Amino acid sequence: MNEENSYFKSSNPIKGVYGDYIVTPKDKREVLFYRLSILFCGLFFSLGLFQWFTNGSSQVWISFAGLGISLGLSLKWIHIYLRPLHQTLVLFWATGCIGLVIVTYHFGLTNLISSLKENPKLVFLVGPLFVSLTGIGFKEFFCFRRTEAIGITIFIPIAFIGHLTELISEKFTFSLLVLSSLLLLVLGIRKFNLPAEADIGDKSVFDFLERQRKLNTPDIKTN
């Protein structure tokens, strides 16, 4: 039998704030899936913008769909201490997906991007999808102080708010989105240089918060 890949072996006991913990093979697989999801977010984002610039917007919906799916998967495997924050990001993602379906239903797949371009107020429908992406960028900057992460956190909101209010030009908005997509791609690539334990965080904190949540949740008694 071949020896298990060392990446997926359980870690040695690690001292946490609320006690020792071990990073399991399951934890490491979740980290790998999270990193791959972030990388694919960057790839689909960049590919969609490149296709828009070179061949028009008729087929950009494919990359848009890929971005939404990979973003949803990254939220599934992300590790965030505060459950309400995690749930809020998932809610924004789900709201944005619903908004995307509504826009697609009314304008058609091939007219998705052109409709968003010509009707700035439609940002209210699909914008929440990118709010969740901005939240991931903020989380990555807060935890790892990566320059590319703070770039995502700043440039995406500026691009969408600027387009919504029509205070910045279309060319500048597109440039901000391109820069954001490239920074996201860099973030996705650079994450593979980190040990899996870095993305897991302090598991003793997760365990402590989960115990506190259960203690604060009243039991439902039935007669």
Coordinates of C-alpha atoms in Angstrom, one line a residue:
M1 CA 0.0 0.0 0.0
N2 CA 1.4 3.4 -1.0
E3 CA 2.1 5.8 1.8
E4 CA -0.5 8.5 2.2
N5 CA 0.5 11.9 0.8
S6 CA 2.2 13.8 3.6
Y7 CA 0.0 16.9 2.8
F8 CA -3.1 15.0 4.0
K9 CA -1.6 13.5 7.1
S10 CA -2.9 14.7 10.5
S11 CA -0.8 17.4 12.1
N12 CA 1.0 17.1 15.4
P13 CA -1.0 18.6 18.3
I14 CA -1.1 22.4 18.0
K15 CA -1.6 24.7 21.0
G16 CA -4.6 26.9 20.6
V17 CA -6.2 29.6 22.7
Y18 CA -8.7 27.2 24.3
G19 CA -6.6 24.0 24.2
D20 CA -4.7 21.7 21.9
Y21 CA -6.1 20.6 18.6
I22 CA -5.2 18.5 15.5
V23 CA -5.6 19.4 11.9
T24 CA -7.1 16.3 10.3
P25 CA -6.9 15.0 6.7
K26 CA -10.5 16.1 6.3
D27 CA -9.6 19.7 7.3
K28 CA -6.7 19.7 4.8
R29 CA -9.0 18.5 2.0
E30 CA -11.4 21.3 2.7
V31 CA -8.5 23.8 2.6
L32 CA -7.5 22.4 -0.8
F33 CA -11.0 22.6 -2.1
Y34 CA -11.3 26.2 -0.8
R35 CA -8.0 27.2 -2.5
L36 CA -9.0 25.6 -5.8
S37 CA -12.4 27.4 -5.6
I38 CA -10.7 30.8 -5.1
L39 CA -8.3 30.0 -8.0
F40 CA -11.2 29.2 -10.3
C41 CA -13.0 32.3 -9.2
G42 CA -10.0 34.3 -10.4
L43 CA -9.8 32.3 -13.7
F44 CA -13.5 32.7 -14.6
F45 CA -13.5 36.4 -13.6
S46 CA -10.4 37.1 -15.8
L47 CA -11.5 34.9 -18.7
G48 CA -15.0 36.5 -18.7
L49 CA -13.5 40.0 -18.9
F50 CA -11.0 39.0 -21.6
Q51 CA -13.7 37.4 -23.6
W52 CA -15.8 40.6 -23.2
F53 CA -13.0 42.7 -24.4
T54 CA -12.0 40.6 -27.4
N55 CA -15.3 39.0 -28.6
G56 CA -18.1 40.9 -27.1
S57 CA -20.5 40.0 -24.3
S58 CA -22.6 37.3 -25.9
Q59 CA -20.8 34.3 -24.3
V60 CA -19.6 35.9 -21.1
W61 CA -22.5 34.3 -19.2
I62 CA -20.5 31.1 -19.2
S63 CA -17.7 32.6 -17.2
F64 CA -20.2 34.5 -15.1
A65 CA -21.9 31.1 -14.2
G66 CA -18.5 29.6 -13.5
L67 CA -17.6 32.5 -11.2
G68 CA -20.9 32.1 -9.3
I69 CA -20.4 28.4 -8.8
S70 CA -16.8 28.5 -7.7
L71 CA -17.6 31.4 -5.4
G72 CA -20.4 29.4 -3.8
L73 CA -18.0 26.5 -3.3
S74 CA -15.4 28.7 -1.7
L75 CA -18.0 29.9 0.8
K76 CA -18.8 26.2 1.5
W77 CA -15.2 25.5 2.5
I78 CA -14.0 28.8 3.9
H79 CA -13.1 28.9 7.6
I80 CA -14.5 32.0 9.4
Y81 CA -14.7 32.1 13.2
L82 CA -17.9 34.2 13.3
R83 CA -20.8 32.1 12.1
P84 CA -23.1 35.1 11.5
L85 CA -20.5 36.7 9.2
H86 CA -20.2 33.4 7.3
Q87 CA -24.0 33.2 7.0
T88 CA -24.2 36.8 5.8
L89 CA -21.7 36.1 3.0
V90 CA -23.7 33.1 1.9
L91 CA -26.9 35.1 2.0
F92 CA -25.3 37.8 -0.3
W93 CA -24.1 35.0 -2.6
A94 CA -27.6 33.4 -2.8
T95 CA -29.3 36.8 -3.3
G96 CA -26.9 37.6 -6.1
C97 CA -27.5 34.2 -7.7
I98 CA -31.3 34.8 -7.6
G99 CA -30.8 38.3 -9.0
L100 CA -28.6 36.8 -11.8
V101 CA -31.4 34.4 -12.7
I102 CA -34.0 37.2 -12.8
V103 CA -31.8 39.3 -15.1
T104 CA -31.1 36.3 -17.3
Y105 CA -34.8 35.4 -17.5
H106 CA -35.8 38.9 -18.6
F107 CA -32.9 39.7 -21.0
G108 CA -31.6 36.3 -22.1
L109 CA -28.2 34.7 -21.6
T110 CA -26.5 36.4 -24.5
N111 CA -27.7 39.8 -23.4
L112 CA -26.8 39.4 -19.7
I113 CA -23.7 41.6 -19.7
S114 CA -25.0 44.2 -22.2
S115 CA -28.2 44.6 -20.0
L116 CA -26.1 45.2 -16.9
K117 CA -24.0 47.7 -18.9
E118 CA -27.0 49.6 -20.2
N119 CA -29.1 49.5 -17.0
P120 CA -26.9 50.4 -14.0
K121 CA -29.8 49.8 -11.5
L122 CA -29.6 46.1 -12.3
V123 CA -26.4 46.1 -10.1
F124 CA -28.8 45.9 -7.2
L125 CA -29.8 42.4 -8.4
V126 CA -26.4 40.9 -9.2
G127 CA -24.2 43.1 -6.9
P128 CA -24.7 41.0 -3.8
L129 CA -22.8 38.2 -5.6
F130 CA -19.7 40.5 -5.7
V131 CA -20.4 41.7 -2.2
S132 CA -19.7 38.1 -1.0
L133 CA -16.5 38.0 -3.2
T134 CA -15.5 41.3 -1.6
G135 CA -16.1 39.7 1.9
I136 CA -13.7 36.9 1.0
G137 CA -11.1 39.4 -0.1
F138 CA -11.5 41.3 3.3
K139 CA -11.2 38.0 5.2
E140 CA -8.0 37.1 3.3
F141 CA -6.5 40.5 4.0
F142 CA -7.5 40.5 7.7
C143 CA -6.0 37.0 8.2
F144 CA -2.9 37.2 6.0
R145 CA -2.3 40.9 5.1
R146 CA -2.1 40.1 1.4
T147 CA -1.9 43.2 -0.7
E148 CA -3.9 41.6 -3.5
A149 CA -6.7 40.9 -1.1
I150 CA -7.1 44.5 0.0
G151 CA -7.1 45.4 -3.7
I152 CA -10.1 43.2 -4.3
T153 CA -11.8 44.6 -1.2
I154 CA -11.5 48.1 -2.5
F155 CA -11.6 48.0 -6.3
I156 CA -14.7 45.8 -6.7
P157 CA -17.0 48.1 -4.6
I158 CA -15.7 51.2 -6.3
A159 CA -16.3 49.6 -9.8
F160 CA -19.9 48.6 -9.0
I161 CA -20.8 51.8 -7.0
G162 CA -19.3 53.9 -9.7
H163 CA -21.3 52.1 -12.4
L164 CA -24.5 52.3 -10.4
T165 CA -24.1 56.1 -9.8
E166 CA -22.5 56.7 -13.2
L167 CA -19.9 58.8 -11.5
I168 CA -17.0 57.0 -13.2
S169 CA -16.5 56.2 -16.9
E170 CA -17.2 52.9 -18.5
K171 CA -13.5 52.5 -19.4
F172 CA -12.4 53.2 -15.8
T173 CA -15.0 50.7 -14.4
F174 CA -13.8 48.0 -16.8
S175 CA -10.2 48.7 -15.8
L176 CA -11.0 48.3 -12.1
L177 CA -12.8 45.0 -12.8
V178 CA -9.8 43.8 -14.8
L179 CA -7.4 44.8 -12.0
S180 CA -9.7 43.1 -9.5
S181 CA -9.8 39.8 -11.5
L182 CA -6.0 39.7 -11.8
L183 CA -5.5 40.4 -8.1
L184 CA -8.0 37.6 -7.4
L185 CA -6.0 35.3 -9.7
V186 CA -2.8 36.2 -7.9
L187 CA -4.4 35.6 -4.5
G188 CA -5.6 32.2 -5.7
I189 CA -2.1 31.2 -6.9
R190 CA -0.3 32.5 -3.8
K191 CA -2.5 30.7 -1.4
F192 CA -1.0 27.3 -2.4
N193 CA 2.3 28.5 -0.8
L194 CA 0.7 28.5 2.6
P195 CA 0.5 25.5 4.9
A196 CA -3.0 24.1 5.2
E197 CA -3.0 25.0 9.0
A198 CA -2.9 28.7 8.0
D199 CA -6.4 28.5 6.4
I200 CA -7.8 26.3 9.1
G201 CA -7.1 28.8 11.8
D202 CA -7.3 28.0 15.5
K203 CA -9.7 25.1 15.7
S204 CA -10.0 25.5 19.5
V205 CA -11.7 28.8 18.8
F206 CA -14.2 27.2 16.5
D207 CA -14.9 24.5 19.1
F208 CA -15.3 27.1 21.9
L209 CA -17.7 29.2 19.8
E210 CA -19.7 26.1 18.9
R211 CA -20.0 25.1 22.5
Q212 CA -21.1 28.7 23.4
R213 CA -23.7 28.6 20.6
K214 CA -25.1 25.3 21.9
L215 CA -25.2 26.6 25.4
N216 CA -27.1 29.8 24.3
T217 CA -29.6 27.8 22.2
P218 CA -32.6 26.8 24.3
D219 CA -33.7 23.2 24.1
I220 CA -37.0 22.6 22.3
K221 CA -39.2 20.6 24.6
T222 CA -42.2 18.7 23.2
N223 CA -44.9 17.1 25.2

